[in-house]
């Protein structure tokens, strides 16, 4: 009996130690970055591993061109709160600001990466627009108050209102939009202490069907693959919430997690690992098994993070109150790998990303080895072998075509005898 109890407590101690170690590793994944502002940063947008923007209170817009090492303040030309900022590529971007005294939404545009911003009032001054979703330079969506979804196919010259069906929920604020491709999209929103909701379109954004309701508003939604989609929200009374669909957004499974705070955005690092900042509570919700279990992690320096994004599994950023900027460091970059083991190769992010019709993968070989680069879909199924040959030290590039591949997220993996590296690429057709 004593031996059995000893084994039991030994196993219990081991499990607790593993849980504590995992929580510490997750918490140590983020670090604070020096910010050029103390203004509240509400939204961020990154187009690659180098170029990113963040915006928020008092018309502040900041920009980095070196992966967040240094940031500079850009002149937005306004002093009102910026509701959203979204860039399509390193040069073309939009931002939105609302004047609640004179009514109407101000649309800010740049074609040179934010060096200069033009400003114009949205033609319909009765609309309050709060969020942007780019598909490309011609096709984009805007969401806002009173069940507003607007669609353009000519770069914003003309706009069409989407129909949310005329139900009680169709006048709820639309907080975020996400599209898998031009035909299939999701929107989320809701009203505090009333309900949250998710809408689905399958006809290019013209008509939207309510497919889910939750006890509290949903603040962000991500249409990840043609099968999988995620949403986050909640409130401070009941805690953060998470919703997942595994059939293209038609049916959802909702969970209230009891972690203090409300989910502000959905940041997907890998197909299994999702980070959700909880804003005011200075916490993250994080899962490493696609939402089956969750851990609450303290944000660095107790930062209140309101938006976060991952470009690939090694590069992520978050922004928040007081001008807070946090940067993700892959755990192999902060001491989990043995520093005494020499690295035989380096794999870099493909460019451009997202792409169509082609992109370039760059990699570096530090010692002669057999090199295999394989492309996988988001579920881990092998699509094709891109390279399989013995190579000498040097820097190399290979071109990848989107021909025969559908829109979506893919992963490419480089393998040598003693190195494995994986990056994420996105095809948009």
Coordinates of C-alpha atoms in Angstrom, one line a residue:
X1 CA 0.0 0.0 0.0
X2 CA 2.8 2.4 0.9
X3 CA 4.5 1.6 -2.4
X4 CA 1.3 2.4 -4.3
X5 CA 0.8 5.7 -2.5
X6 CA 4.5 6.6 -3.2
X7 CA 4.0 5.8 -6.9
X8 CA 0.8 7.8 -7.0
X9 CA 2.3 10.9 -5.4
X10 CA 5.4 10.7 -7.6
X11 CA 3.2 10.6 -10.7
X12 CA 1.1 13.5 -9.4
X13 CA 4.2 15.6 -8.7
X14 CA 5.5 14.8 -12.2
X15 CA 2.2 15.9 -13.8
X16 CA 2.1 19.1 -11.8
X17 CA 5.7 19.8 -12.7
X18 CA 5.0 19.3 -16.4
X19 CA 2.0 21.7 -16.2
X20 CA 4.0 24.4 -14.4
X21 CA 6.8 24.0 -16.9
X22 CA 4.5 24.3 -19.9
X23 CA 2.8 27.4 -18.4
X24 CA 6.2 29.0 -17.7
X25 CA 7.3 28.2 -21.2
X26 CA 4.2 29.8 -22.7
X27 CA 4.5 32.9 -20.5
X28 CA 8.2 33.3 -21.5
X29 CA 7.2 33.2 -25.2
X30 CA 6.4 37.0 -25.2
X31 CA 8.6 40.0 -24.4
X32 CA 8.0 43.7 -24.2
X33 CA 9.2 45.9 -27.1
X34 CA 10.0 49.6 -26.7
X35 CA 7.1 51.7 -28.1
X36 CA 7.3 55.3 -29.5
X37 CA 3.9 56.1 -27.9
X38 CA 1.9 55.9 -24.7
X39 CA -1.4 56.0 -26.5
X40 CA -3.7 53.0 -26.4
X41 CA -3.0 50.8 -29.4
X42 CA -6.2 49.0 -30.4
X43 CA -5.4 47.3 -33.7
X44 CA -2.3 46.0 -35.6
X45 CA -1.7 44.7 -39.1
X46 CA 1.4 42.9 -40.4
X47 CA 1.9 41.9 -44.0
X48 CA 5.1 40.0 -43.6
X49 CA 7.8 39.3 -40.9
X50 CA 9.2 42.9 -41.3
X51 CA 6.4 45.3 -42.1
X52 CA 3.7 46.1 -39.5
X53 CA 1.4 48.9 -38.3
X54 CA -0.6 49.6 -35.2
X55 CA -3.2 52.3 -34.5
X56 CA -5.5 53.5 -31.8
X57 CA -6.2 56.5 -29.5
X58 CA -5.8 60.1 -30.6
X59 CA -5.2 59.3 -34.2
X60 CA -1.9 57.5 -33.5
X61 CA -0.4 55.2 -36.2
X62 CA 3.0 53.6 -35.7
X63 CA 5.0 51.5 -38.2
X64 CA 7.9 49.1 -38.1
X65 CA 10.0 47.9 -41.2
X66 CA 12.4 45.6 -39.3
X67 CA 10.1 43.1 -37.6
X68 CA 9.3 45.3 -34.6
X69 CA 12.8 46.1 -33.4
X70 CA 12.2 49.8 -34.0
X71 CA 8.9 51.7 -34.4
X72 CA 8.2 55.2 -35.7
X73 CA 5.1 57.4 -35.4
X74 CA 3.4 58.3 -38.7
X75 CA 1.3 61.4 -39.3
X76 CA -2.3 60.3 -39.6
X77 CA -3.7 63.8 -39.9
X78 CA -6.4 63.2 -37.3
X79 CA -6.8 63.2 -33.6
X80 CA -9.8 60.9 -33.2
X81 CA -9.7 57.3 -32.1
X82 CA -8.7 54.9 -34.9
X83 CA -11.0 51.9 -34.9
X84 CA -9.1 49.7 -37.3
X85 CA -6.1 49.6 -39.6
X86 CA -5.5 47.0 -42.3
X87 CA -2.7 46.7 -44.9
X88 CA -2.8 44.5 -48.0
X89 CA 0.9 44.8 -48.8
X90 CA 3.8 46.9 -47.6
X91 CA 2.5 50.0 -49.4
X92 CA -1.4 49.8 -49.6
X93 CA -3.4 50.3 -46.4
X94 CA -6.6 51.7 -44.9
X95 CA -7.6 53.0 -41.5
X96 CA -11.0 54.0 -40.0
X97 CA -12.0 56.7 -37.5
X98 CA -15.4 57.8 -36.4
X99 CA -16.4 61.4 -35.5
X100 CA -19.2 60.9 -33.0
X101 CA -19.9 64.6 -32.6
X102 CA -20.5 65.4 -36.3
X103 CA -21.2 61.8 -37.2
X104 CA -19.7 59.9 -40.1
X105 CA -16.7 57.7 -40.7
X106 CA -13.3 59.0 -41.8
X107 CA -11.5 56.7 -44.2
X108 CA -7.7 57.0 -44.3
X109 CA -5.7 55.6 -47.2
X110 CA -2.1 55.2 -48.1
X111 CA -0.2 53.9 -51.1
X112 CA 3.3 54.4 -49.8
X113 CA 3.3 52.5 -46.5
X114 CA 2.0 55.3 -44.4
X115 CA 4.5 58.0 -45.3
X116 CA 1.4 59.9 -46.4
X117 CA -2.2 59.4 -45.5
X118 CA -5.2 60.8 -47.5
X119 CA -8.4 61.3 -45.7
X120 CA -12.0 61.4 -46.9
X121 CA -15.4 61.1 -45.1
X122 CA -17.4 58.0 -46.1
X123 CA -20.2 59.1 -48.5
X124 CA -23.0 58.0 -46.2
X125 CA -22.6 59.9 -43.0
X126 CA -25.3 58.0 -41.2
X127 CA -23.1 54.8 -41.1
X128 CA -20.7 54.0 -38.3
X129 CA -18.0 51.8 -39.7
X130 CA -15.5 50.1 -37.4
X131 CA -13.6 47.3 -39.2
X132 CA -11.9 46.4 -42.5
X133 CA -11.4 43.1 -44.3
X134 CA -9.3 43.1 -47.5
X135 CA -9.4 40.3 -50.0
X136 CA -7.4 42.2 -52.6
X137 CA -7.1 45.8 -53.8
X138 CA -10.5 45.7 -55.5
X139 CA -12.5 43.4 -53.3
X140 CA -13.0 44.3 -49.6
X141 CA -15.5 44.5 -46.9
X142 CA -16.4 46.9 -44.1
X143 CA -18.4 46.1 -40.9
X144 CA -20.0 48.4 -38.4
X145 CA -22.9 49.3 -36.2
X146 CA -26.5 48.3 -36.7
X147 CA -25.7 45.1 -38.6
X148 CA -23.7 46.8 -41.2
X149 CA -21.7 44.9 -43.8
X150 CA -20.5 46.7 -47.0
X151 CA -18.9 45.1 -50.0
X152 CA -17.0 46.6 -52.9
X153 CA -15.6 45.1 -56.0
X154 CA -14.0 48.2 -57.5
X155 CA -11.6 49.3 -54.8
X156 CA -14.1 51.4 -52.8
X157 CA -15.7 53.5 -55.6
X158 CA -19.1 51.8 -55.0
X159 CA -20.5 49.9 -52.1
X160 CA -23.3 47.3 -51.7
X161 CA -25.0 46.5 -48.4
X162 CA -25.1 42.8 -47.4
X163 CA -28.3 41.4 -46.0
X164 CA -28.3 39.9 -42.6
X165 CA -31.8 38.5 -42.9
X166 CA -34.0 40.9 -41.0
X167 CA -34.1 39.1 -37.6
X168 CA -33.7 40.5 -34.1
X169 CA -29.9 39.8 -34.4
X170 CA -29.5 41.5 -37.7
X171 CA -29.1 44.9 -36.1
X172 CA -26.3 43.8 -33.8
X173 CA -22.9 45.5 -34.4
X174 CA -20.7 43.6 -36.7
X175 CA -17.3 43.6 -35.0
X176 CA -15.1 41.6 -37.3
X177 CA -15.1 39.9 -40.7
X178 CA -13.0 37.0 -42.1
X179 CA -13.1 35.3 -45.5
X180 CA -11.7 32.0 -46.5
X181 CA -12.0 33.0 -50.2
X182 CA -14.2 35.3 -52.2
X183 CA -17.3 33.1 -51.8
X184 CA -17.2 32.0 -48.2
X185 CA -17.0 34.4 -45.3
X186 CA -17.9 34.9 -41.6
X187 CA -18.8 37.8 -39.5
X188 CA -19.2 38.1 -35.7
X189 CA -20.6 40.7 -33.3
X190 CA -23.1 41.2 -30.5
X191 CA -24.2 43.4 -27.7
X192 CA -22.8 43.2 -24.1
X193 CA -25.2 41.5 -21.6
X194 CA -27.5 40.5 -24.5
X195 CA -26.0 38.1 -26.9
X196 CA -23.3 37.4 -29.4
X197 CA -23.7 36.1 -32.9
X198 CA -21.9 34.6 -36.0
X199 CA -23.1 35.1 -39.6
X200 CA -22.1 33.0 -42.6
X201 CA -22.1 34.0 -46.3
X202 CA -21.7 31.5 -49.1
X203 CA -22.7 33.8 -52.0
X204 CA -19.8 36.3 -52.1
X205 CA -21.0 38.5 -49.2
X206 CA -24.4 39.5 -50.6
X207 CA -26.5 37.5 -48.1
X208 CA -25.6 36.4 -44.6
X209 CA -27.2 33.7 -42.4
X210 CA -27.0 33.7 -38.6
X211 CA -25.4 30.3 -37.7
X212 CA -24.6 30.8 -34.0
X213 CA -25.6 32.8 -30.9
X214 CA -23.6 33.1 -27.7
X215 CA -24.4 34.6 -24.2
X216 CA -22.0 37.5 -24.8
X217 CA -20.5 39.3 -27.8
X218 CA -17.9 37.8 -30.0
X219 CA -15.0 40.3 -30.8
X220 CA -13.1 38.3 -33.5
X221 CA -13.6 35.5 -36.0
X222 CA -11.1 33.6 -38.1
X223 CA -12.1 31.5 -41.1
X224 CA -9.0 29.3 -41.0
X225 CA -9.7 26.6 -43.6
X226 CA -12.7 25.5 -45.6
X227 CA -13.5 23.3 -42.5
X228 CA -12.2 25.1 -39.5
X229 CA -13.1 28.5 -38.0
X230 CA -12.7 30.1 -34.6
X231 CA -14.2 33.0 -32.7
X232 CA -13.5 34.6 -29.4
X233 CA -15.3 37.0 -27.0
X234 CA -17.0 36.9 -23.6
X235 CA -17.3 39.5 -20.8
X236 CA -15.7 40.2 -17.5
X237 CA -18.5 38.7 -15.5
X238 CA -18.4 35.2 -17.0
X239 CA -14.9 35.3 -18.5
X240 CA -13.5 34.7 -22.0
X241 CA -15.3 32.5 -24.5
X242 CA -14.2 30.4 -27.5
X243 CA -16.2 29.0 -30.4
X244 CA -15.1 26.5 -33.0
X245 CA -16.6 25.1 -36.2
X246 CA -15.3 22.1 -38.0
X247 CA -17.7 22.1 -40.9
X248 CA -17.1 25.4 -42.7
X249 CA -19.0 27.6 -40.2
X250 CA -22.4 25.9 -40.4
X251 CA -22.4 24.5 -36.9
X252 CA -20.5 25.9 -33.9
X253 CA -19.5 24.6 -30.5
X254 CA -19.3 27.3 -27.8
X255 CA -17.4 27.3 -24.5
X256 CA -17.3 29.8 -21.7
X257 CA -13.9 29.2 -20.1
X258 CA -14.1 31.1 -16.8
X259 CA -10.8 32.9 -17.4
X260 CA -11.2 36.5 -16.3
X261 CA -11.5 38.9 -19.3
X262 CA -13.0 39.0 -22.7
X263 CA -11.4 37.6 -25.8
X264 CA -10.3 40.5 -28.0
X265 CA -8.8 38.7 -31.1
X266 CA -7.9 35.3 -32.4
X267 CA -4.2 34.8 -33.1
X268 CA -3.3 31.4 -34.7
X269 CA 0.3 30.4 -34.3
X270 CA 0.0 26.8 -35.6
X271 CA -3.0 24.6 -36.5
X272 CA -3.2 23.6 -32.8
X273 CA -1.9 26.6 -30.9
X274 CA -4.2 29.7 -30.5
X275 CA -3.5 32.8 -28.5
X276 CA -6.4 35.1 -27.4
X277 CA -5.5 38.3 -25.6
X278 CA -8.0 39.3 -22.9
X279 CA -7.4 43.0 -22.8
X280 CA -8.1 44.7 -19.5
X281 CA -7.4 41.5 -17.4
X282 CA -3.7 41.5 -18.6
X283 CA -4.0 37.8 -19.5
X284 CA -3.9 35.6 -22.6
X285 CA -6.0 32.5 -23.1
X286 CA -3.8 29.9 -24.9
X287 CA -4.5 26.4 -26.2
X288 CA -2.1 23.9 -27.8
X289 CA -4.8 21.4 -28.7
X290 CA -7.2 23.4 -30.8
X291 CA -9.4 24.5 -27.9
X292 CA -9.8 21.2 -26.0
X293 CA -7.9 22.7 -23.0
X294 CA -6.9 26.2 -22.1
X295 CA -4.3 27.9 -20.0
X296 CA -4.3 31.5 -18.8
X297 CA -0.9 33.2 -19.2
X298 CA 0.1 36.6 -17.8
X299 CA 1.0 39.2 -20.5
X300 CA 4.5 40.6 -20.3
X301 CA 4.9 43.4 -17.8
X302 CA 1.1 43.0 -17.0
X303 CA 0.3 44.6 -20.4
X304 CA -3.4 44.9 -21.4
X305 CA -3.2 43.4 -25.0
X306 CA -6.1 44.1 -27.3
X307 CA -5.0 42.8 -30.6
X308 CA -2.5 40.1 -31.8
X309 CA -1.4 38.5 -35.0
X310 CA 1.0 35.7 -36.2
X311 CA 2.6 35.9 -39.6
X312 CA 4.0 32.4 -39.1
X313 CA 4.8 30.2 -36.2
X314 CA 8.0 32.2 -35.3
X315 CA 6.7 35.7 -35.7
X316 CA 3.9 37.2 -33.7
X317 CA 3.0 40.6 -32.2
X318 CA 0.5 42.1 -29.8
X319 CA -0.5 45.7 -29.0
X320 CA -2.5 47.3 -26.3
X321 CA -3.1 49.9 -23.6
X322 CA -0.4 52.5 -22.8
X323 CA 1.3 52.0 -26.2
X324 CA 2.2 48.4 -25.2
X325 CA 3.9 46.3 -27.9
X326 CA 4.8 42.7 -27.2
X327 CA 6.7 40.3 -29.6
X328 CA 6.6 36.6 -29.7
X329 CA 9.8 34.6 -29.6
X330 CA 9.6 31.0 -30.7
X331 CA 10.4 28.8 -27.8
X332 CA 13.4 27.3 -29.6
X333 CA 14.8 30.9 -29.8
X334 CA 14.7 31.3 -26.0
X335 CA 16.7 28.4 -24.8
X336 CA 14.8 25.2 -25.4
X337 CA 17.3 24.0 -28.0
X338 CA 20.7 22.9 -26.8
X339 CA 23.1 25.7 -27.7
X340 CA 25.9 23.2 -28.0
X341 CA 24.4 21.5 -31.0
X342 CA 25.5 23.2 -34.2
X343 CA 22.7 24.3 -36.6
X344 CA 23.1 22.8 -40.0
X345 CA 20.5 24.9 -41.9
X346 CA 18.2 27.9 -41.7
X347 CA 14.7 28.2 -43.2
X348 CA 13.3 31.6 -44.0
X349 CA 9.8 32.9 -44.6
X350 CA 8.6 32.8 -48.2
X351 CA 8.0 36.0 -50.1
X352 CA 5.6 37.2 -51.1
X353 CA 3.2 35.8 -48.5
X354 CA 0.2 35.6 -49.0
X355 CA 0.8 34.9 -52.7
X356 CA -0.6 34.0 -56.1
X357 CA 0.6 32.8 -58.6
X358 CA 4.1 32.1 -57.2
X359 CA 6.4 32.6 -54.2
X360 CA 10.0 32.1 -53.3
X361 CA 11.3 30.0 -50.4
X362 CA 14.8 30.9 -49.2
X363 CA 17.1 28.7 -47.1
X364 CA 20.7 28.4 -46.0
X365 CA 22.8 25.3 -45.8
X366 CA 25.7 25.5 -43.3
X367 CA 27.1 22.0 -43.9
X368 CA 26.7 19.5 -46.6
X369 CA 23.6 17.4 -46.2
X370 CA 20.6 15.8 -47.9
X371 CA 17.9 18.4 -48.0
X372 CA 14.2 17.7 -48.2
X373 CA 11.5 20.4 -48.4
X374 CA 7.9 19.2 -48.2
X375 CA 4.6 21.0 -48.5
X376 CA 1.7 20.1 -46.2
X377 CA -1.9 21.3 -46.0
X378 CA -3.4 22.7 -42.8
X379 CA -4.4 19.3 -41.5
X380 CA -0.8 17.9 -41.9
X381 CA -1.4 15.9 -45.1
X382 CA 1.6 15.9 -47.4
X383 CA 0.8 17.7 -50.7
X384 CA 4.1 17.4 -52.5
X385 CA 7.9 17.2 -52.1
X386 CA 9.4 20.5 -53.3
X387 CA 13.0 19.4 -53.0
X388 CA 14.9 16.2 -52.3
X389 CA 18.7 16.2 -53.0
X390 CA 22.1 16.4 -51.5
X391 CA 23.4 20.0 -51.2
X392 CA 26.6 21.8 -50.3
X393 CA 26.8 24.8 -48.0
X394 CA 25.4 28.0 -49.4
X395 CA 22.2 30.1 -49.8
X396 CA 19.4 28.8 -52.0
X397 CA 16.0 29.7 -53.3
X398 CA 13.2 27.6 -54.8
X399 CA 10.0 28.9 -56.5
X400 CA 6.6 27.5 -55.6
X401 CA 3.6 27.8 -57.9
X402 CA 0.0 28.0 -56.7
X403 CA -1.1 26.0 -59.7
X404 CA -3.2 23.0 -58.7
X405 CA -3.6 24.3 -55.1
X406 CA -6.7 25.9 -53.6
X407 CA -6.8 29.1 -51.5
X408 CA -5.8 28.5 -47.9
X409 CA -3.0 28.0 -45.4
X410 CA -0.1 25.6 -46.0
X411 CA 3.1 24.6 -44.2
X412 CA 6.5 23.9 -45.7
X413 CA 9.1 21.9 -43.8
X414 CA 12.8 21.7 -44.4
X415 CA 14.6 18.6 -43.0
X416 CA 18.3 17.7 -42.8
X417 CA 20.0 15.0 -40.8
X418 CA 20.0 17.2 -37.7
X419 CA 17.6 20.1 -38.4
X420 CA 13.9 20.6 -38.9
X421 CA 12.2 23.9 -39.6
X422 CA 8.6 24.7 -40.6
X423 CA 7.0 27.9 -41.9
X424 CA 3.5 28.9 -42.9
X425 CA 2.4 30.2 -46.3
X426 CA -1.0 31.5 -47.5
X427 CA -2.4 31.2 -51.0
X428 CA -5.2 33.7 -52.0
X429 CA -6.9 33.2 -55.3

